Amino acid sequence: MTSSSSSSIGRTLTLVIPALLSLVVSIVGGVTVFRINDKKTDLNYSVVTSAVFSGQTQNTAIVGVVINNPAQKELENVRVIVPLGNAKLTEPKVIGLQPGSYTQVVDAKQIEIQVPYLNPQESFSLQLLLALSSNRWNINNSSVSVRAKGITAIPTSSTARNDGVLEFLVPAVTSVLALLVLAFSRSSIFSPLFYTRKHDSDQRDVVAYILGVYEFYQEAAQIRTLERKTPYWALTDSLAEKCLSSGDHTRIQQGIQCLTSLLSYADIPDTSQLLIHYNLARLAAAVGDLKLARNHLELARKGNHSVINMRISFDKNLSQIV
């Protein structure tokens, strides 16, 4: 085994061993807490893991916070604030909530998660991967602030219930395992596995990159000036229309190659994928490749989406193919 391989394994073990210890502490601590306390609360939370790992170039910390609504009523305006201190937030992750059901606000001092409504018996966890300038960093229950409308949450160390062991442990275990995944994704041994996933950065930059590859330089520059939240389907609509309006078969073929590559390269929502297949069908029909047009039409209609069906009915070329 080479020295570089040994070094990589050693760095990985510095992540794995403390994280596993954190998992054990979370489980044992959770069981102990629930067995010695029986006071009910409307909202509680706990820092289930907090560990610092030393690296060759910088230190890394992982933090997991579990928030739980054990009450029989819905809570409003839940806010979770975790101070960052001298740490730099590398990657946050919320588990247990739908992406559109909360708001995330980050600045140099803290990260805040805002949840308009938290259902009865519902819980979620916040996991953070942090880069540290030193190994002197710590966080505990007293450092974290959790509130809801008319309620200040209390750490589970003083409010847990005997009948809620699994309610606490499942998010705790999930939290630590998720943090392990984040840590592994930055390990030199496991990183190639994570780099194979599709590109999920700013949609404008992803599309602009693909456009540049296929020599749509002007379009790439224009896309970078658009609103950050412009969806993939809107960006590809624009490209398809420019290719079709040019009347240049070579340009249209480039557009087909560009959109095909975008589908395989980028992490695109399902609805946008359907609309991109629709645009590919338009381009293929324009150059007379009816077989390719039918293939993409079939994929576009796979979801039986009303918008897709209406678009096809509006397009004379595609409606004839169907």
mmCIF file of C-alpha atoms in Angstrom:
data_model
loop_
_atom_site.group_PDB
_atom_site.id
_atom_site.type_symbol
_atom_site.label_atom_id
_atom_site.label_comp_id
_atom_site.label_asym_id
_atom_site.label_seq_id
_atom_site.Cartn_x
_atom_site.Cartn_y
_atom_site.Cartn_z
ATOM 1 C CA MET A 1 0.000 0.000 0.000
ATOM 2 C CA THR A 2 1.404 3.421 -0.954
ATOM 3 C CA SER A 3 1.967 6.171 1.566
ATOM 4 C CA SER A 4 -0.707 8.328 -0.106
ATOM 5 C CA SER A 5 -3.262 5.504 0.225
ATOM 6 C CA SER A 6 -2.356 5.013 3.865
ATOM 7 C CA SER A 7 -2.719 8.737 4.431
ATOM 8 C CA SER A 8 -6.163 8.754 2.770
ATOM 9 C CA ILE A 9 -7.332 5.821 4.873
ATOM 10 C CA GLY A 10 -6.009 7.504 7.991
ATOM 11 C CA ARG A 11 -7.888 10.720 7.212
ATOM 12 C CA THR A 12 -11.048 8.729 6.553
ATOM 13 C CA LEU A 13 -10.746 6.904 9.873
ATOM 14 C CA THR A 14 -10.485 10.265 11.638
ATOM 15 C CA LEU A 15 -13.959 10.963 10.261
ATOM 16 C CA VAL A 16 -15.499 7.528 10.755
ATOM 17 C CA ILE A 17 -14.435 6.713 14.316
ATOM 18 C CA PRO A 18 -15.535 9.982 15.996
ATOM 19 C CA ALA A 19 -18.789 9.967 14.014
ATOM 20 C CA LEU A 20 -19.575 6.399 15.106
ATOM 21 C CA LEU A 21 -18.810 7.364 18.681
ATOM 22 C CA SER A 22 -21.195 10.294 18.288
ATOM 23 C CA LEU A 23 -23.848 7.871 17.058
ATOM 24 C CA VAL A 24 -23.378 5.637 20.109
ATOM 25 C CA VAL A 25 -23.497 8.641 22.438
ATOM 26 C CA SER A 26 -26.681 9.860 20.735
ATOM 27 C CA ILE A 27 -28.402 6.490 21.188
ATOM 28 C CA VAL A 28 -27.289 5.874 24.774
ATOM 29 C CA GLY A 29 -27.917 9.458 25.780
ATOM 30 C CA GLY A 30 -31.340 9.451 24.170
ATOM 31 C CA VAL A 31 -32.415 6.265 25.936
ATOM 32 C CA THR A 32 -31.140 7.552 29.269
ATOM 33 C CA VAL A 33 -32.856 10.891 28.870
ATOM 34 C CA PHE A 34 -36.210 9.341 28.009
ATOM 35 C CA ARG A 35 -36.065 6.925 30.938
ATOM 36 C CA ILE A 36 -35.430 9.555 33.572
ATOM 37 C CA ASN A 37 -37.823 12.273 32.412
ATOM 38 C CA ASP A 38 -41.580 12.334 31.859
ATOM 39 C CA LYS A 39 -42.535 16.003 31.579
ATOM 40 C CA LYS A 40 -44.576 16.913 28.485
ATOM 41 C CA THR A 41 -43.779 19.976 26.383
ATOM 42 C CA ASP A 42 -45.202 21.605 23.277
ATOM 43 C CA LEU A 43 -41.826 21.860 21.499
ATOM 44 C CA ASN A 44 -38.418 20.396 22.257
ATOM 45 C CA TYR A 45 -35.043 19.970 20.624
ATOM 46 C CA SER A 46 -31.644 18.431 21.173
ATOM 47 C CA VAL A 47 -28.126 18.683 19.768
ATOM 48 C CA VAL A 48 -27.704 14.973 19.026
ATOM 49 C CA THR A 49 -24.136 15.163 17.799
ATOM 50 C CA SER A 50 -21.312 17.669 17.763
ATOM 51 C CA ALA A 51 -17.814 16.577 16.839
ATOM 52 C CA VAL A 52 -14.624 18.124 15.462
ATOM 53 C CA PHE A 53 -12.332 16.202 13.110
ATOM 54 C CA SER A 54 -8.744 17.270 12.467
ATOM 55 C CA GLY A 55 -7.537 17.341 8.852
ATOM 56 C CA GLN A 56 -4.260 18.086 7.131
ATOM 57 C CA THR A 57 -5.374 21.428 5.697
ATOM 58 C CA GLN A 58 -8.308 22.359 7.932
ATOM 59 C CA ASN A 59 -10.527 21.054 10.703
ATOM 60 C CA THR A 60 -14.109 19.970 10.093
ATOM 61 C CA ALA A 61 -17.101 19.837 12.428
ATOM 62 C CA ILE A 62 -20.427 18.073 12.077
ATOM 63 C CA VAL A 63 -23.500 19.151 14.014
ATOM 64 C CA GLY A 64 -26.949 17.588 14.215
ATOM 65 C CA VAL A 65 -29.991 19.217 15.820
ATOM 66 C CA VAL A 66 -33.356 17.432 16.158
ATOM 67 C CA ILE A 67 -36.553 19.477 16.601
ATOM 68 C CA ASN A 68 -39.750 17.747 17.722
ATOM 69 C CA ASN A 69 -43.389 18.744 18.186
ATOM 70 C CA PRO A 70 -44.781 16.108 20.609
ATOM 71 C CA ALA A 71 -48.014 18.013 21.154
ATOM 72 C CA GLN A 72 -51.431 17.260 19.672
ATOM 73 C CA LYS A 73 -51.643 20.647 18.000
ATOM 74 C CA GLU A 74 -49.988 22.388 15.068
ATOM 75 C CA LEU A 75 -47.236 24.885 15.846
ATOM 76 C CA GLU A 76 -46.785 28.130 13.929
ATOM 77 C CA ASN A 77 -43.677 30.116 13.008
ATOM 78 C CA VAL A 78 -41.062 27.647 14.226
ATOM 79 C CA ARG A 79 -37.580 29.197 14.129
ATOM 80 C CA VAL A 80 -34.312 27.344 14.681
ATOM 81 C CA ILE A 81 -31.123 29.382 15.071
ATOM 82 C CA VAL A 82 -27.700 27.743 15.252
ATOM 83 C CA PRO A 83 -24.733 30.085 15.853
ATOM 84 C CA LEU A 84 -21.655 29.448 13.712
ATOM 85 C CA GLY A 85 -19.067 31.231 15.831
ATOM 86 C CA ASN A 86 -15.715 31.161 14.046
ATOM 87 C CA ALA A 87 -16.828 28.343 11.734
ATOM 88 C CA LYS A 88 -17.703 28.603 8.050
ATOM 89 C CA LEU A 89 -20.814 26.752 6.912
ATOM 90 C CA THR A 90 -19.859 24.268 4.185
ATOM 91 C CA GLU A 91 -23.133 22.429 3.703
ATOM 92 C CA PRO A 92 -26.494 22.488 5.517
ATOM 93 C CA LYS A 93 -29.123 19.760 5.191
ATOM 94 C CA VAL A 94 -32.681 19.587 6.507
ATOM 95 C CA ILE A 95 -34.211 16.114 6.881
ATOM 96 C CA GLY A 96 -37.892 15.456 7.518
ATOM 97 C CA LEU A 97 -39.353 18.519 5.752
ATOM 98 C CA GLN A 98 -40.345 19.057 2.137
ATOM 99 C CA PRO A 99 -37.991 21.476 0.288
ATOM 100 C CA GLY A 100 -40.660 24.145 -0.144
ATOM 101 C CA SER A 101 -42.023 23.957 3.397
ATOM 102 C CA TYR A 102 -39.264 25.942 5.109
ATOM 103 C CA THR A 103 -36.972 28.922 4.599
ATOM 104 C CA GLN A 104 -33.224 28.901 5.173
ATOM 105 C CA VAL A 105 -31.372 32.107 6.060
ATOM 106 C CA VAL A 106 -27.582 32.054 6.394
ATOM 107 C CA ASP A 107 -25.088 34.764 7.260
ATOM 108 C CA ALA A 108 -21.556 34.811 8.657
ATOM 109 C CA LYS A 109 -22.763 34.447 12.253
ATOM 110 C CA GLN A 110 -25.601 31.922 12.148
ATOM 111 C CA ILE A 111 -27.993 29.750 10.168
ATOM 112 C CA GLU A 112 -31.726 30.104 10.716
ATOM 113 C CA ILE A 113 -34.441 27.682 9.598
ATOM 114 C CA GLN A 114 -37.979 29.099 9.507
ATOM 115 C CA VAL A 115 -40.932 26.683 9.365
ATOM 116 C CA PRO A 116 -44.379 28.317 9.000
ATOM 117 C CA TYR A 117 -46.204 25.233 10.331
ATOM 118 C CA LEU A 118 -45.066 22.098 12.168
ATOM 119 C CA ASN A 119 -47.686 19.363 12.386
ATOM 120 C CA PRO A 120 -48.549 17.465 15.592
ATOM 121 C CA GLN A 121 -46.088 14.632 16.350
ATOM 122 C CA GLU A 122 -43.835 15.880 13.533
ATOM 123 C CA SER A 123 -40.066 16.202 13.864
ATOM 124 C CA PHE A 124 -37.185 17.210 11.631
ATOM 125 C CA SER A 125 -33.438 17.519 11.897
ATOM 126 C CA LEU A 126 -30.839 20.026 10.778
ATOM 127 C CA GLN A 127 -27.351 18.762 9.885
ATOM 128 C CA LEU A 128 -24.406 21.056 9.333
ATOM 129 C CA LEU A 129 -20.959 20.455 7.910
ATOM 130 C CA LEU A 130 -18.588 23.213 9.022
ATOM 131 C CA ALA A 131 -15.041 24.273 8.173
ATOM 132 C CA LEU A 132 -13.075 25.472 11.201
ATOM 133 C CA SER A 133 -10.139 27.824 11.503
ATOM 134 C CA SER A 134 -9.085 26.019 14.707
ATOM 135 C CA ASN A 135 -10.075 22.931 16.701
ATOM 136 C CA ARG A 136 -11.524 25.077 19.484
ATOM 137 C CA TRP A 137 -15.198 24.943 18.643
ATOM 138 C CA ASN A 138 -18.194 23.538 20.441
ATOM 139 C CA ILE A 139 -21.954 23.751 20.448
ATOM 140 C CA ASN A 140 -24.567 22.445 22.862
ATOM 141 C CA ASN A 141 -28.251 22.774 23.684
ATOM 142 C CA SER A 142 -27.804 26.144 25.365
ATOM 143 C CA SER A 143 -26.181 27.564 22.219
ATOM 144 C CA VAL A 144 -29.156 26.755 19.993
ATOM 145 C CA SER A 145 -32.375 28.773 19.947
ATOM 146 C CA VAL A 146 -35.679 27.112 18.998
ATOM 147 C CA ARG A 147 -38.961 29.012 19.196
ATOM 148 C CA ALA A 148 -42.507 28.875 17.884
ATOM 149 C CA LYS A 149 -45.420 31.279 18.152
ATOM 150 C CA GLY A 150 -45.978 31.724 21.886
ATOM 151 C CA ILE A 151 -43.481 28.973 22.776
ATOM 152 C CA THR A 152 -39.807 28.790 23.679
ATOM 153 C CA ALA A 153 -38.572 25.245 23.155
ATOM 154 C CA ILE A 154 -36.735 23.448 25.940
ATOM 155 C CA PRO A 155 -33.885 20.961 25.387
ATOM 156 C CA THR A 156 -35.019 17.348 25.649
ATOM 157 C CA SER A 157 -32.466 16.780 28.397
ATOM 158 C CA SER A 158 -35.030 18.312 30.766
ATOM 159 C CA THR A 159 -38.329 17.520 29.040
ATOM 160 C CA ALA A 160 -38.178 14.097 27.371
ATOM 161 C CA ARG A 161 -40.879 11.442 27.814
ATOM 162 C CA ASN A 162 -40.576 7.752 28.595
ATOM 163 C CA ASP A 163 -42.776 6.700 25.681
ATOM 164 C CA GLY A 164 -40.808 8.611 23.049
ATOM 165 C CA VAL A 165 -37.549 6.689 22.754
ATOM 166 C CA LEU A 166 -37.980 5.805 19.096
ATOM 167 C CA GLU A 167 -39.344 9.267 18.369
ATOM 168 C CA PHE A 168 -36.003 10.666 19.474
ATOM 169 C CA LEU A 169 -33.640 7.952 18.288
ATOM 170 C CA VAL A 170 -34.785 7.696 14.678
ATOM 171 C CA PRO A 171 -34.011 11.362 13.901
ATOM 172 C CA ALA A 172 -30.810 11.084 15.935
ATOM 173 C CA VAL A 173 -29.519 8.105 13.970
ATOM 174 C CA THR A 174 -30.664 9.662 10.693
ATOM 175 C CA SER A 175 -28.895 12.875 11.600
ATOM 176 C CA VAL A 176 -25.550 11.232 12.317
ATOM 177 C CA LEU A 177 -25.702 8.975 9.253
ATOM 178 C CA ALA A 178 -26.503 11.947 7.044
ATOM 179 C CA LEU A 179 -23.512 13.772 8.447
ATOM 180 C CA LEU A 180 -21.347 10.738 7.715
ATOM 181 C CA VAL A 181 -22.483 10.911 4.108
ATOM 182 C CA LEU A 182 -21.536 14.579 3.954
ATOM 183 C CA ALA A 183 -18.149 13.820 5.465
ATOM 184 C CA PHE A 184 -17.499 10.865 3.152
ATOM 185 C CA SER A 185 -18.373 12.943 0.118
ATOM 186 C CA ARG A 186 -15.354 15.097 0.938
ATOM 187 C CA SER A 187 -13.011 12.206 1.639
ATOM 188 C CA SER A 188 -10.404 11.443 -1.035
ATOM 189 C CA ILE A 189 -11.396 7.767 -0.924
ATOM 190 C CA PHE A 190 -15.143 8.161 -1.370
ATOM 191 C CA SER A 191 -15.311 11.427 -3.331
ATOM 192 C CA PRO A 192 -15.249 9.785 -6.800
ATOM 193 C CA LEU A 193 -18.539 8.070 -5.930
ATOM 194 C CA PHE A 194 -20.175 11.400 -5.178
ATOM 195 C CA TYR A 195 -18.696 13.250 -8.138
ATOM 196 C CA THR A 196 -20.601 10.929 -10.497
ATOM 197 C CA ARG A 197 -23.943 12.477 -9.556
ATOM 198 C CA LYS A 198 -25.490 15.043 -11.875
ATOM 199 C CA HIS A 199 -24.588 18.714 -11.639
ATOM 200 C CA ASP A 200 -27.049 20.497 -9.325
ATOM 201 C CA SER A 201 -25.590 24.019 -9.087
ATOM 202 C CA ASP A 202 -27.142 27.301 -10.277
ATOM 203 C CA GLN A 203 -29.318 26.440 -13.283
ATOM 204 C CA ARG A 204 -28.103 29.441 -15.261
ATOM 205 C CA ASP A 205 -24.462 28.434 -14.921
ATOM 206 C CA VAL A 206 -25.157 24.779 -15.756
ATOM 207 C CA VAL A 207 -27.077 25.659 -18.927
ATOM 208 C CA ALA A 208 -24.530 28.329 -19.892
ATOM 209 C CA TYR A 209 -21.734 25.767 -19.588
ATOM 210 C CA ILE A 210 -23.500 23.299 -21.910
ATOM 211 C CA LEU A 211 -24.294 26.104 -24.366
ATOM 212 C CA GLY A 212 -20.630 27.080 -24.449
ATOM 213 C CA VAL A 213 -19.599 23.495 -25.186
ATOM 214 C CA TYR A 214 -21.776 23.558 -28.324
ATOM 215 C CA GLU A 215 -20.628 27.039 -29.381
ATOM 216 C CA PHE A 216 -23.758 28.942 -28.358
ATOM 217 C CA TYR A 217 -21.510 31.611 -26.880
ATOM 218 C CA GLN A 218 -23.867 34.571 -27.211
ATOM 219 C CA GLU A 219 -26.772 32.634 -25.711
ATOM 220 C CA ALA A 220 -24.545 31.465 -22.836
ATOM 221 C CA ALA A 221 -23.595 35.056 -22.008
ATOM 222 C CA GLN A 222 -27.248 36.158 -22.107
ATOM 223 C CA ILE A 223 -28.397 33.345 -19.816
ATOM 224 C CA ARG A 224 -25.893 34.335 -17.135
ATOM 225 C CA THR A 225 -27.656 37.720 -16.866
ATOM 226 C CA LEU A 226 -31.121 36.244 -16.203
ATOM 227 C CA GLU A 227 -32.843 35.836 -12.849
ATOM 228 C CA ARG A 228 -31.253 33.156 -10.683
ATOM 229 C CA LYS A 229 -34.512 31.222 -10.330
ATOM 230 C CA THR A 230 -35.214 30.938 -14.068
ATOM 231 C CA PRO A 231 -36.205 27.244 -14.517
ATOM 232 C CA TYR A 232 -34.537 24.813 -16.892
ATOM 233 C CA TRP A 233 -37.598 24.509 -19.127
ATOM 234 C CA ALA A 234 -37.717 28.286 -19.714
ATOM 235 C CA LEU A 235 -34.017 28.381 -20.607
ATOM 236 C CA THR A 236 -34.396 25.520 -23.067
ATOM 237 C CA ASP A 237 -37.561 27.056 -24.564
ATOM 238 C CA SER A 238 -35.477 30.105 -25.436
ATOM 239 C CA LEU A 239 -32.718 28.019 -27.024
ATOM 240 C CA ALA A 240 -35.167 25.937 -29.079
ATOM 241 C CA GLU A 241 -36.912 29.043 -30.409
ATOM 242 C CA LYS A 242 -33.618 30.629 -31.443
ATOM 243 C CA CYS A 243 -32.528 27.466 -33.243
ATOM 244 C CA LEU A 244 -35.863 27.127 -35.046
ATOM 245 C CA SER A 245 -36.013 30.797 -36.034
ATOM 246 C CA SER A 246 -32.533 30.548 -37.581
ATOM 247 C CA GLY A 247 -33.749 28.016 -40.158
ATOM 248 C CA ASP A 248 -30.217 26.592 -40.167
ATOM 249 C CA HIS A 249 -30.237 22.788 -40.012
ATOM 250 C CA THR A 250 -26.674 22.713 -38.686
ATOM 251 C CA ARG A 251 -27.638 25.083 -35.883
ATOM 252 C CA ILE A 252 -30.730 23.034 -35.077
ATOM 253 C CA GLN A 253 -28.625 19.847 -34.911
ATOM 254 C CA GLN A 254 -26.318 21.638 -32.472
ATOM 255 C CA GLY A 255 -29.381 22.520 -30.414
ATOM 256 C CA ILE A 256 -30.430 18.858 -30.332
ATOM 257 C CA GLN A 257 -26.961 17.821 -29.162
ATOM 258 C CA CYS A 258 -26.942 20.609 -26.576
ATOM 259 C CA LEU A 259 -30.297 19.684 -25.002
ATOM 260 C CA THR A 260 -29.485 15.964 -25.092
ATOM 261 C CA SER A 261 -26.238 16.616 -23.221
ATOM 262 C CA LEU A 262 -28.043 18.856 -20.738
ATOM 263 C CA LEU A 263 -30.453 16.025 -19.847
ATOM 264 C CA SER A 264 -27.596 13.648 -19.081
ATOM 265 C CA TYR A 265 -25.387 16.225 -17.319
ATOM 266 C CA ALA A 266 -27.703 18.301 -15.133
ATOM 267 C CA ASP A 267 -29.906 17.448 -12.149
ATOM 268 C CA ILE A 268 -33.222 18.578 -13.653
ATOM 269 C CA PRO A 269 -36.708 18.408 -12.064
ATOM 270 C CA ASP A 270 -39.106 15.935 -13.678
ATOM 271 C CA THR A 271 -41.458 18.528 -15.182
ATOM 272 C CA SER A 272 -38.590 20.434 -16.786
ATOM 273 C CA GLN A 273 -37.276 17.158 -18.229
ATOM 274 C CA LEU A 274 -40.642 16.566 -19.912
ATOM 275 C CA LEU A 275 -40.564 20.041 -21.456
ATOM 276 C CA ILE A 276 -36.982 19.561 -22.653
ATOM 277 C CA HIS A 277 -38.040 16.348 -24.403
ATOM 278 C CA TYR A 278 -40.852 18.365 -25.993
ATOM 279 C CA ASN A 279 -38.337 20.923 -27.288
ATOM 280 C CA LEU A 280 -36.105 18.132 -28.584
ATOM 281 C CA ALA A 281 -39.099 16.752 -30.486
ATOM 282 C CA ARG A 282 -39.676 20.184 -32.050
ATOM 283 C CA LEU A 283 -36.059 20.445 -33.157
ATOM 284 C CA ALA A 284 -35.949 16.886 -34.492
ATOM 285 C CA ALA A 285 -39.143 17.432 -36.488
ATOM 286 C CA ALA A 286 -37.692 20.626 -37.959
ATOM 287 C CA VAL A 287 -34.754 18.715 -39.499
ATOM 288 C CA GLY A 288 -36.959 15.854 -40.678
ATOM 289 C CA ASP A 289 -35.821 13.264 -38.138
ATOM 290 C CA LEU A 290 -39.303 11.946 -37.393
ATOM 291 C CA LYS A 291 -38.074 8.849 -35.555
ATOM 292 C CA LEU A 292 -36.144 10.976 -33.062
ATOM 293 C CA ALA A 293 -39.092 13.366 -32.789
ATOM 294 C CA ARG A 294 -41.462 10.484 -31.947
ATOM 295 C CA ASN A 295 -39.048 9.121 -29.333
ATOM 296 C CA HIS A 296 -38.861 12.465 -27.543
ATOM 297 C CA LEU A 297 -42.604 13.014 -27.880
ATOM 298 C CA GLU A 298 -43.204 9.674 -26.198
ATOM 299 C CA LEU A 299 -40.919 10.685 -23.334
ATOM 300 C CA ALA A 300 -42.549 14.126 -23.099
ATOM 301 C CA ARG A 301 -46.043 12.601 -22.885
ATOM 302 C CA LYS A 302 -44.981 9.971 -20.355
ATOM 303 C CA GLY A 303 -46.196 12.031 -17.423
ATOM 304 C CA ASN A 304 -49.525 12.875 -19.111
ATOM 305 C CA HIS A 305 -48.907 16.500 -18.163
ATOM 306 C CA SER A 306 -51.660 18.879 -19.278
ATOM 307 C CA VAL A 307 -49.183 21.616 -20.254
ATOM 308 C CA ILE A 308 -47.231 19.199 -22.462
ATOM 309 C CA ASN A 309 -50.416 17.942 -24.126
ATOM 310 C CA MET A 310 -51.586 21.485 -24.807
ATOM 311 C CA ARG A 311 -48.231 22.474 -26.286
ATOM 312 C CA ILE A 312 -48.296 19.487 -28.620
ATOM 313 C CA SER A 313 -51.828 20.351 -29.750
ATOM 314 C CA PHE A 314 -50.695 23.919 -30.535
ATOM 315 C CA ASP A 315 -47.737 22.701 -32.647
ATOM 316 C CA LYS A 316 -48.851 21.666 -36.143
ATOM 317 C CA ASN A 317 -45.748 19.579 -36.867
ATOM 318 C CA LEU A 318 -45.899 17.627 -33.610
ATOM 319 C CA SER A 319 -49.664 17.148 -33.588
ATOM 320 C CA GLN A 320 -49.376 15.480 -37.013
ATOM 321 C CA ILE A 321 -46.658 13.142 -35.739
ATOM 322 C CA VAL A 322 -48.803 12.134 -32.763
#
